[in-house]
mmCIF file of C-alpha atoms in Angstrom:
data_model
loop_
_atom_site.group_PDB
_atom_site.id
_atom_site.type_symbol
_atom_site.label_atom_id
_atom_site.label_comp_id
_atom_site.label_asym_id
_atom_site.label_seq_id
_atom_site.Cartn_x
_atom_site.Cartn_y
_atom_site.Cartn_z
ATOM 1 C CA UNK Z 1 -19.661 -44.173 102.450
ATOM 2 C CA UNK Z 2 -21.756 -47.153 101.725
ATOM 3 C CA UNK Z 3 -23.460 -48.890 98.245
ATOM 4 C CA UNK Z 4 -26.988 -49.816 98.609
ATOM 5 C CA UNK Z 5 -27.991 -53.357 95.852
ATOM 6 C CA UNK Z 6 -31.407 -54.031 95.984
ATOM 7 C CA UNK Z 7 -33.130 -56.680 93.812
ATOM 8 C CA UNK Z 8 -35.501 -54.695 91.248
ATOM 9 C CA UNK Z 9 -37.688 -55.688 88.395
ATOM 10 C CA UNK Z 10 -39.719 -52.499 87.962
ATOM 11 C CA UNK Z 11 -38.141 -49.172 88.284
ATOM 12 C CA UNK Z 12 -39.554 -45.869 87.438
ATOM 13 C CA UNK Z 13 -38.374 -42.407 88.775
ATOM 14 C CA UNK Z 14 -35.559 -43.579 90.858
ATOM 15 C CA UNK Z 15 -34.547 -41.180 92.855
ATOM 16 C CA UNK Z 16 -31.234 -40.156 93.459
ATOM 17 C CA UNK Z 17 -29.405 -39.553 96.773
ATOM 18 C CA UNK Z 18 -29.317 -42.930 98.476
ATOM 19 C CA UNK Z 19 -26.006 -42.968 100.072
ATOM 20 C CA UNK Z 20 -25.830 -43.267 103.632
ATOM 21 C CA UNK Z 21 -23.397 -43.610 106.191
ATOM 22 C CA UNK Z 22 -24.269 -46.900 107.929
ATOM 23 C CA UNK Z 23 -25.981 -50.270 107.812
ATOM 24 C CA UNK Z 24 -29.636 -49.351 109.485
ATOM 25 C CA UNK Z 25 -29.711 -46.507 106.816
ATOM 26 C CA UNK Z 26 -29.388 -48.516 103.804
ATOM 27 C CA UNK Z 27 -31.911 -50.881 104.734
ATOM 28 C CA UNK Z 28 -34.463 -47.580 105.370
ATOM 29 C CA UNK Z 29 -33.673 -47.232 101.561
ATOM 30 C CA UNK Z 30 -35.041 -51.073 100.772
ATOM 31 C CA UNK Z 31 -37.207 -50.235 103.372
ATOM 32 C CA UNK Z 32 -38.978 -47.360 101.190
ATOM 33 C CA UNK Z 33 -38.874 -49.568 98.204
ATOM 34 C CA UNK Z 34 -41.462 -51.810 99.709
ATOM 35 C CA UNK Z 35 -43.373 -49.174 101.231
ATOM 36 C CA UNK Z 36 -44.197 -47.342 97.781
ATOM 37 C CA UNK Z 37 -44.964 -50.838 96.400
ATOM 38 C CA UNK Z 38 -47.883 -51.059 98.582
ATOM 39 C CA UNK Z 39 -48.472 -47.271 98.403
ATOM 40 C CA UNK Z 40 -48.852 -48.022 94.263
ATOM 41 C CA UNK Z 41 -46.802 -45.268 93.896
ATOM 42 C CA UNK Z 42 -43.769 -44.876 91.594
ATOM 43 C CA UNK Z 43 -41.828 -42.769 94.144
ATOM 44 C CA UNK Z 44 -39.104 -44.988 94.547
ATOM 45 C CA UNK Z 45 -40.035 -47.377 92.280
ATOM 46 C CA UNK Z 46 -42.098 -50.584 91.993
ATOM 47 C CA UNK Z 47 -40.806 -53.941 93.265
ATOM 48 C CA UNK Z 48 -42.236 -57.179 91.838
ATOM 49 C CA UNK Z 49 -42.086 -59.956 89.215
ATOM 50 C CA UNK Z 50 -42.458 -59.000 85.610
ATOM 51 C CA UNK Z 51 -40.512 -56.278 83.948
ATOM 52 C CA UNK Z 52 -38.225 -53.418 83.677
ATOM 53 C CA UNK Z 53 -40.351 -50.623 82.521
ATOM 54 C CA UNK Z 54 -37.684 -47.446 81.858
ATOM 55 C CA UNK Z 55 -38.717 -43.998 82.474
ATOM 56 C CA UNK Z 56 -38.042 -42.874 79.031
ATOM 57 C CA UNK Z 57 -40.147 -45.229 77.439
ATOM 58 C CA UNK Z 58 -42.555 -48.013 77.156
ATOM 59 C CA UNK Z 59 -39.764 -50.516 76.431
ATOM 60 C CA UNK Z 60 -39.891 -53.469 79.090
ATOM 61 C CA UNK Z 61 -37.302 -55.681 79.907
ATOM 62 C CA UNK Z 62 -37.860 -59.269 81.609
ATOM 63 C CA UNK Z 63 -35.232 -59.754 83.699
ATOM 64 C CA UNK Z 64 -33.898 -62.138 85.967
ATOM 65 C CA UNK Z 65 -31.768 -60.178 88.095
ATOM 66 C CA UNK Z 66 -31.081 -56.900 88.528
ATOM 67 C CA UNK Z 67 -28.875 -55.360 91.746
ATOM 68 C CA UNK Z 68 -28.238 -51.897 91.896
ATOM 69 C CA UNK Z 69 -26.154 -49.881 94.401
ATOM 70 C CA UNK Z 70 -25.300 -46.060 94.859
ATOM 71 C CA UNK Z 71 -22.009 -44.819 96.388
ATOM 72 C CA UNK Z 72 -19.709 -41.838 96.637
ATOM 73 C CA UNK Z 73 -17.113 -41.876 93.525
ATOM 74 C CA UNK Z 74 -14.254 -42.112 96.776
ATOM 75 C CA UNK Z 75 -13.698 -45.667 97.113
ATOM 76 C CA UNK Z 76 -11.892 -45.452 99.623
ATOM 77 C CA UNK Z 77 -14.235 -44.325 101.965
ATOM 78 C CA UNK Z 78 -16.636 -47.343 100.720
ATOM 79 C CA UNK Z 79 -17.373 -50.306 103.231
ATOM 80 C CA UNK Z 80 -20.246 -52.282 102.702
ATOM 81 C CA UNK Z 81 -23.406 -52.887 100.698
ATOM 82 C CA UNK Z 82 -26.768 -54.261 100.865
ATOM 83 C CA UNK Z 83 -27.968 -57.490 98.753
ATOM 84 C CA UNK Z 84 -30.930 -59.414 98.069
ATOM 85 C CA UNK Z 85 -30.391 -62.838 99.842
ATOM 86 C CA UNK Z 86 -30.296 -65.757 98.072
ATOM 87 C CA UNK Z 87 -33.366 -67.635 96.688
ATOM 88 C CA UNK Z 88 -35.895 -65.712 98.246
ATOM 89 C CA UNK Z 89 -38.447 -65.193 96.480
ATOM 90 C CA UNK Z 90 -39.386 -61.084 95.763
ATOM 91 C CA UNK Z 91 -42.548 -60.932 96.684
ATOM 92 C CA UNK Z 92 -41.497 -62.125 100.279
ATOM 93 C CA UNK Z 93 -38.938 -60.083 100.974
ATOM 94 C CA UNK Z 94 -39.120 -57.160 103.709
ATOM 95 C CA UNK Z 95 -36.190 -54.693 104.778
ATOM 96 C CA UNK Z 96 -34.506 -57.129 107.588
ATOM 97 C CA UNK Z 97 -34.033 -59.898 105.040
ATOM 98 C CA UNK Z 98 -31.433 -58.011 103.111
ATOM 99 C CA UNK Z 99 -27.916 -58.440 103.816
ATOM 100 C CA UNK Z 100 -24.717 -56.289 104.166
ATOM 101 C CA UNK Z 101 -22.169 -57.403 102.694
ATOM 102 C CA UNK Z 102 -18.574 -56.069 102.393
ATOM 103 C CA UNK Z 103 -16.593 -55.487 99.582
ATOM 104 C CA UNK Z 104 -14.440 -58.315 100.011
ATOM 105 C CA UNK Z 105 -17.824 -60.151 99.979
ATOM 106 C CA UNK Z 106 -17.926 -61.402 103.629
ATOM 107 C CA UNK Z 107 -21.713 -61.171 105.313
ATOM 108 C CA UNK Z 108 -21.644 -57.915 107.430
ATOM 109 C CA UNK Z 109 -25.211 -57.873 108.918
ATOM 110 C CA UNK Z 110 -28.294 -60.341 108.026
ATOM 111 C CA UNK Z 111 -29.910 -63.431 108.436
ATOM 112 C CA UNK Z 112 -29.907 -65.494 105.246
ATOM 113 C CA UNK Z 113 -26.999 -65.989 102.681
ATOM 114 C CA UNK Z 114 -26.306 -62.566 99.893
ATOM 115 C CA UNK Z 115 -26.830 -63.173 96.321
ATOM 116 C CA UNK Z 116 -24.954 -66.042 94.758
ATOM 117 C CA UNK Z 117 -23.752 -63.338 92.488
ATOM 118 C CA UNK Z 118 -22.360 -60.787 95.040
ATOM 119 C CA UNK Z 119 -19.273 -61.676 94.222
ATOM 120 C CA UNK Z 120 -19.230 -60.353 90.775
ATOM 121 C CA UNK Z 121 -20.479 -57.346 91.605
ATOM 122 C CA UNK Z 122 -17.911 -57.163 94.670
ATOM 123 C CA UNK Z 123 -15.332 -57.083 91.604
ATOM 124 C CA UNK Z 124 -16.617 -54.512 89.462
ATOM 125 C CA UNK Z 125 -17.419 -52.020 92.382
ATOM 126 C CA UNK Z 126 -13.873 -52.132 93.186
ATOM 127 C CA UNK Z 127 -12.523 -51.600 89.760
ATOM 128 C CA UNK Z 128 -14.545 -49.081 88.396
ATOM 129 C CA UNK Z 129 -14.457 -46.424 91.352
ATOM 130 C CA UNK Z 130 -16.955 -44.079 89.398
ATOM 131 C CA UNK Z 131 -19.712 -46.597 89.320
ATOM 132 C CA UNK Z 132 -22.420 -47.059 91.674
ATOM 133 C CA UNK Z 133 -25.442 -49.016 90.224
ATOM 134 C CA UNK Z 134 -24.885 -52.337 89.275
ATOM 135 C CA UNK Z 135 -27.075 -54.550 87.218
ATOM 136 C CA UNK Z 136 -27.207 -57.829 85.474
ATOM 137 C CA UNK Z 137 -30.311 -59.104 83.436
ATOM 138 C CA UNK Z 138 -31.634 -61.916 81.681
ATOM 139 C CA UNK Z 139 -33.193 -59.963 79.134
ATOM 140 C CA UNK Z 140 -33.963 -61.864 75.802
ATOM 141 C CA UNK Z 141 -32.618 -59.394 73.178
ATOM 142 C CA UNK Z 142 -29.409 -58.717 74.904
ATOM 143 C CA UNK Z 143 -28.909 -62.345 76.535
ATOM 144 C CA UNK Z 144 -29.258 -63.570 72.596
ATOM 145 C CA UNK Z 145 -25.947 -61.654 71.482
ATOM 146 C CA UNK Z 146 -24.063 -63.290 74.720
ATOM 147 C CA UNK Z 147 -25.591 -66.635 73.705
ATOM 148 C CA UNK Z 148 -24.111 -65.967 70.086
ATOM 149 C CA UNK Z 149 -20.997 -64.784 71.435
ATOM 150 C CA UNK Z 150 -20.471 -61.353 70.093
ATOM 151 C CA UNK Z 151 -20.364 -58.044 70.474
ATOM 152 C CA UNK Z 152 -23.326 -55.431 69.463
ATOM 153 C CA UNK Z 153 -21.941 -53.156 66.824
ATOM 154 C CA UNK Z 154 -23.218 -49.525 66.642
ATOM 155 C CA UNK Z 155 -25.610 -49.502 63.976
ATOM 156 C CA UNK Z 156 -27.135 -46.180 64.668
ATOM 157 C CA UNK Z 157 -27.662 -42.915 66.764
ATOM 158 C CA UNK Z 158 -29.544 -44.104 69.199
ATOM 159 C CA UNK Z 159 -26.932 -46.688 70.622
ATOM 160 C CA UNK Z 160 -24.257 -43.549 69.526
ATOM 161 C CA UNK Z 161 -26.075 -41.460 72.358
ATOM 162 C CA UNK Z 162 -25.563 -43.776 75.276
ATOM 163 C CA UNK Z 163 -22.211 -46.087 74.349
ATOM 164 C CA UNK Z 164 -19.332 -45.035 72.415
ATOM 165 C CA UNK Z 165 -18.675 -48.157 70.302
ATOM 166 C CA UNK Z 166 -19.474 -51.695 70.358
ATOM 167 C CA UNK Z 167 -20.842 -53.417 73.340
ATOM 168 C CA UNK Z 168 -17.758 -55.789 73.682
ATOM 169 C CA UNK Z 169 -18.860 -59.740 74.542
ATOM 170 C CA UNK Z 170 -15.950 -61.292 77.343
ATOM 171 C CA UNK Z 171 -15.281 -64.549 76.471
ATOM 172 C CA UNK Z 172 -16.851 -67.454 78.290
ATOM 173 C CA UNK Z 173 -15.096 -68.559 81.444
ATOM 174 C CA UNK Z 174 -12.929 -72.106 81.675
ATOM 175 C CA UNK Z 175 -11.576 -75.014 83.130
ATOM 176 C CA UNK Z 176 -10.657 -74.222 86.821
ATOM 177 C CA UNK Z 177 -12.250 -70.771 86.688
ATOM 178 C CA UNK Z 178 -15.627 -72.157 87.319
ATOM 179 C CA UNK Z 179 -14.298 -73.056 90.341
ATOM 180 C CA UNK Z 180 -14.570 -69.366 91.593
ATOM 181 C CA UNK Z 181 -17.698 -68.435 88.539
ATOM 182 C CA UNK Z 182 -18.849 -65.456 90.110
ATOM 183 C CA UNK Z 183 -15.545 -63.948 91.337
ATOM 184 C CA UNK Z 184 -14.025 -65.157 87.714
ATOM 185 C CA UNK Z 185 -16.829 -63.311 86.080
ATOM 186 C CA UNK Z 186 -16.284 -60.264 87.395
ATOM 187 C CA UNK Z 187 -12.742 -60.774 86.767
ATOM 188 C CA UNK Z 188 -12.940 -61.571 83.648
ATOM 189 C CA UNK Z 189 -15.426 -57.910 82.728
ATOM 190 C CA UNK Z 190 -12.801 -56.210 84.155
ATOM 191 C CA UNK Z 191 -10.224 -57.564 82.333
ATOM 192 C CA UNK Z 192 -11.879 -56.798 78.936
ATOM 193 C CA UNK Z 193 -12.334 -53.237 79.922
ATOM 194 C CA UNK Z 194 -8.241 -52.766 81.054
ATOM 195 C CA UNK Z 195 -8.293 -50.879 77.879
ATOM 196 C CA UNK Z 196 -11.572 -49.627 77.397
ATOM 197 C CA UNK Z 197 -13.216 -46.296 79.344
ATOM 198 C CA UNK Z 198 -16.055 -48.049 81.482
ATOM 199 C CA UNK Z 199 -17.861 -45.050 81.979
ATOM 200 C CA UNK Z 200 -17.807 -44.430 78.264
ATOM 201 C CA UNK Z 201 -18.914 -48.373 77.859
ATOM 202 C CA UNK Z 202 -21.133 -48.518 80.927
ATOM 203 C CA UNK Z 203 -21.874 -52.549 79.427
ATOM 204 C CA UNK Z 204 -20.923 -55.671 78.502
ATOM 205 C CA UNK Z 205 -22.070 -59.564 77.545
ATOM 206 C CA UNK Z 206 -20.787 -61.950 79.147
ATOM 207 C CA UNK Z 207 -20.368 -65.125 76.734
ATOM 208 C CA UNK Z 208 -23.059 -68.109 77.115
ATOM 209 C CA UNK Z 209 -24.537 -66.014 79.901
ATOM 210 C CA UNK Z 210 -26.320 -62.385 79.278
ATOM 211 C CA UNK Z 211 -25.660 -58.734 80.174
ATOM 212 C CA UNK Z 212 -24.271 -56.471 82.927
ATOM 213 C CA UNK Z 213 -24.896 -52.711 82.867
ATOM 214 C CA UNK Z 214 -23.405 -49.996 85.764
ATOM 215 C CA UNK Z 215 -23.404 -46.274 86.391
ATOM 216 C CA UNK Z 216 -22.652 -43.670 88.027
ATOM 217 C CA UNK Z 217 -25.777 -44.327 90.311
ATOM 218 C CA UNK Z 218 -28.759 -46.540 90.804
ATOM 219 C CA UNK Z 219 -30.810 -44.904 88.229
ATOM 220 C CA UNK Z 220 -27.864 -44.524 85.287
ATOM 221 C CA UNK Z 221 -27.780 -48.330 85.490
ATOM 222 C CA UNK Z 222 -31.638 -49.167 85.284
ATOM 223 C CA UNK Z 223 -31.488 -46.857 82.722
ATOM 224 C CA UNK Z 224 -28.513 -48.282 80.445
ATOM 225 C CA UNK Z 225 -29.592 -52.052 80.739
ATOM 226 C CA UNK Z 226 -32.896 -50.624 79.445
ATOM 227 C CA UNK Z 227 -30.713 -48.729 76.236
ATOM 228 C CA UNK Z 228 -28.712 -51.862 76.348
ATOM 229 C CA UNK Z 229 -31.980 -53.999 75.706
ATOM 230 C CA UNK Z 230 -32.924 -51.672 72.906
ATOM 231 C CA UNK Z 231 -29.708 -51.255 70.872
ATOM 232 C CA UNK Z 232 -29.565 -55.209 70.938
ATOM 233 C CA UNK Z 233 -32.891 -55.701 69.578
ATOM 234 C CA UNK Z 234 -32.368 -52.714 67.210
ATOM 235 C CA UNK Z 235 -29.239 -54.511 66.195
ATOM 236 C CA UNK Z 236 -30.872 -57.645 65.797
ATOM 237 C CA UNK Z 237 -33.372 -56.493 63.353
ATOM 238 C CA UNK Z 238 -30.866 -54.438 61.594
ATOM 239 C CA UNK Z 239 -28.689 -57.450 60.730
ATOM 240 C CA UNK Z 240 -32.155 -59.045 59.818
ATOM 241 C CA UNK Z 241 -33.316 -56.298 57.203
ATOM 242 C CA UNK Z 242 -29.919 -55.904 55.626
ATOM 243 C CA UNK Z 243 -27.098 -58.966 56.050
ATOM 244 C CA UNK Z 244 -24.392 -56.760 54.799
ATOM 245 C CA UNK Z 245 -25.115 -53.788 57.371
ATOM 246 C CA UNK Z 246 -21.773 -52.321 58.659
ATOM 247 C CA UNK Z 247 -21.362 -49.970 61.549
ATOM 248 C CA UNK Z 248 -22.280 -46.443 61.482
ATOM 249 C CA UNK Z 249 -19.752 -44.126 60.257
ATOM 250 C CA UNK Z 250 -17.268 -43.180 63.129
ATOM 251 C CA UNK Z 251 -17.651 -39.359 62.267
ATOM 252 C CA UNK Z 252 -21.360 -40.016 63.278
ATOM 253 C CA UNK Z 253 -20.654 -41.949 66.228
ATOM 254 C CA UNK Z 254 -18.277 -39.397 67.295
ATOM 255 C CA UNK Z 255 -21.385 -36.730 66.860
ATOM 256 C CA UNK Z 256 -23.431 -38.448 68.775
ATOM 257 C CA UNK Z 257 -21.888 -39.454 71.877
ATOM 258 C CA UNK Z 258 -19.832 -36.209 72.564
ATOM 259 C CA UNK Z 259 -22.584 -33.475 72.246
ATOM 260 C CA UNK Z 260 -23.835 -35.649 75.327
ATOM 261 C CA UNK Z 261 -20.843 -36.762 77.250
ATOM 262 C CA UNK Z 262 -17.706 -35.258 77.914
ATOM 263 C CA UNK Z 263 -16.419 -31.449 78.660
ATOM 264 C CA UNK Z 264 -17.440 -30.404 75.190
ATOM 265 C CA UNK Z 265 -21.509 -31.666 75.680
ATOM 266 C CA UNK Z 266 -23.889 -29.114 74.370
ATOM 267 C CA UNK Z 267 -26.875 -31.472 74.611
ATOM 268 C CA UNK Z 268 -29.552 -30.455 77.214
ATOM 269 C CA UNK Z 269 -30.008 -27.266 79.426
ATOM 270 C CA UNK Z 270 -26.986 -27.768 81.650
ATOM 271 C CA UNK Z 271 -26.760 -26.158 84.732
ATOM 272 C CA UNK Z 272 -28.490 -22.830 84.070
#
């Protein structure tokens, strides 16, 4: 099976179900993007400048970049994906300037250059084999804890609900590894989650740089760099109102997170 990436800054009711079997059909998917931006609909989702509105609120986002994919969990049946090109500006873009890349980042199909960034992405869809949404913002409140350097505690429910635990922050990169910065970036995420349950932790900061957010599709990962925008600022004015704030109780935490995720999840209607 394939990923899809597409560059996004609006998303709203993402549907689910892109996977496709070759090439021509993941550029029908970018393909429909475009089309329901000049519909004005929100059936796919808007593409344009601006923000990152999420469906499950009126939280926005400005972002710089955000590339998401979809994918069946086998990775071994996975081959290639389709990127923005590099440098292009959104607004210009149309179906045949997106390229296919593989996932050991070589141009497949396409006329321009993929992503500068491809290759961090390459790195994390072949480590985590349950993801398949990438994305990767600029978006202040998150991109101020990478700037600082450190990782966004759990303060509350609402970040309890999404991630279990902090939001680590992966050191920033040195020496020689800028040499290879976007491969070494994604090497570097997937180091600091060797220990760590990605899907449990679908985040991370990257040090001096800003945030990266996954999931088990396109939509999962919209929608956790949106909680991920939310818990930082959250955070951030926590720390503000009380200095001396220390992480929710881990009994809480624990509440939280497993009456939505896990075998045990009671949260919702299920699948009656």
């Amino acid at each position: 099976m394939y990923r899809t990436s597409a560059i996004i800054q609006i998303l709203r009711d993402f549907p689910g179900g892109i996977c496709r079997k070759k090439p021509e059909h993941l550029k029908a998917v970018v393909k429909e993007y475009l089309k329901s931006k000049r519909r004005g609909t929100n059936h796919a989702g808007e593409i344009k400048r601006g923000s990152l509105q999420s469906k499950h609120g009126s939280s926005k986002i400005r972002t710089c970049y955000i590339y998401m994919g979809k994918c069946k969990r086998n990775r071994q049946r996975i081959r290639t994906f389709v990127i923005k090109p590099s440098g292009v500006d959104y607004d210009l873009l149309t179906p045949d300037d997106m390229v296919v890349v593989d996932l050991n980042g070589n141009k497949v199909e396409g006329k321009y250059n993929p992503s500068s960034d491809t290759a961090t992405h390459v790195e994390l869809y072949k480590a985590f084999p349950n993801i398949g949404g990438v994305v990767h913002t600029h978006s202040s409140w998150a991109t101020s804890w990478a700037q600082a350097g450190r990782a966004i505690p759990c303060y509350g429910t609402t970040h309890a609900d999404y991630i279990y635990g902090e939001v680590p922050c992966a050191r920033c990169l040195e020496g020689k590894e800028f040499e290879e910065y976007e491969k070494n970036t994604g090497l570097l995420i997937v180091d600091l989650f060797k220990d760590k349950d990605y899907e449990a932790v679908p985040a991370v900061l990257c040090k001096n740089h800003g945030p990266f957010a996954w999931g088990k599709d396109a939509h999962e990962a919209v929608h956790n760099a949106v909680v991920l925008e939310e818990v930082a600022k959250m955070a951030s004015r926590c720390e503000l109102i009380n200095p001396q704030v220390k992480p929710a109780p881990q009994d809480l935490q624990d509440k939280h997170y497993f009456r939505k995720h896990g075998a045990n999840a009671y949260y919702g209607q299920g699948n009656k």
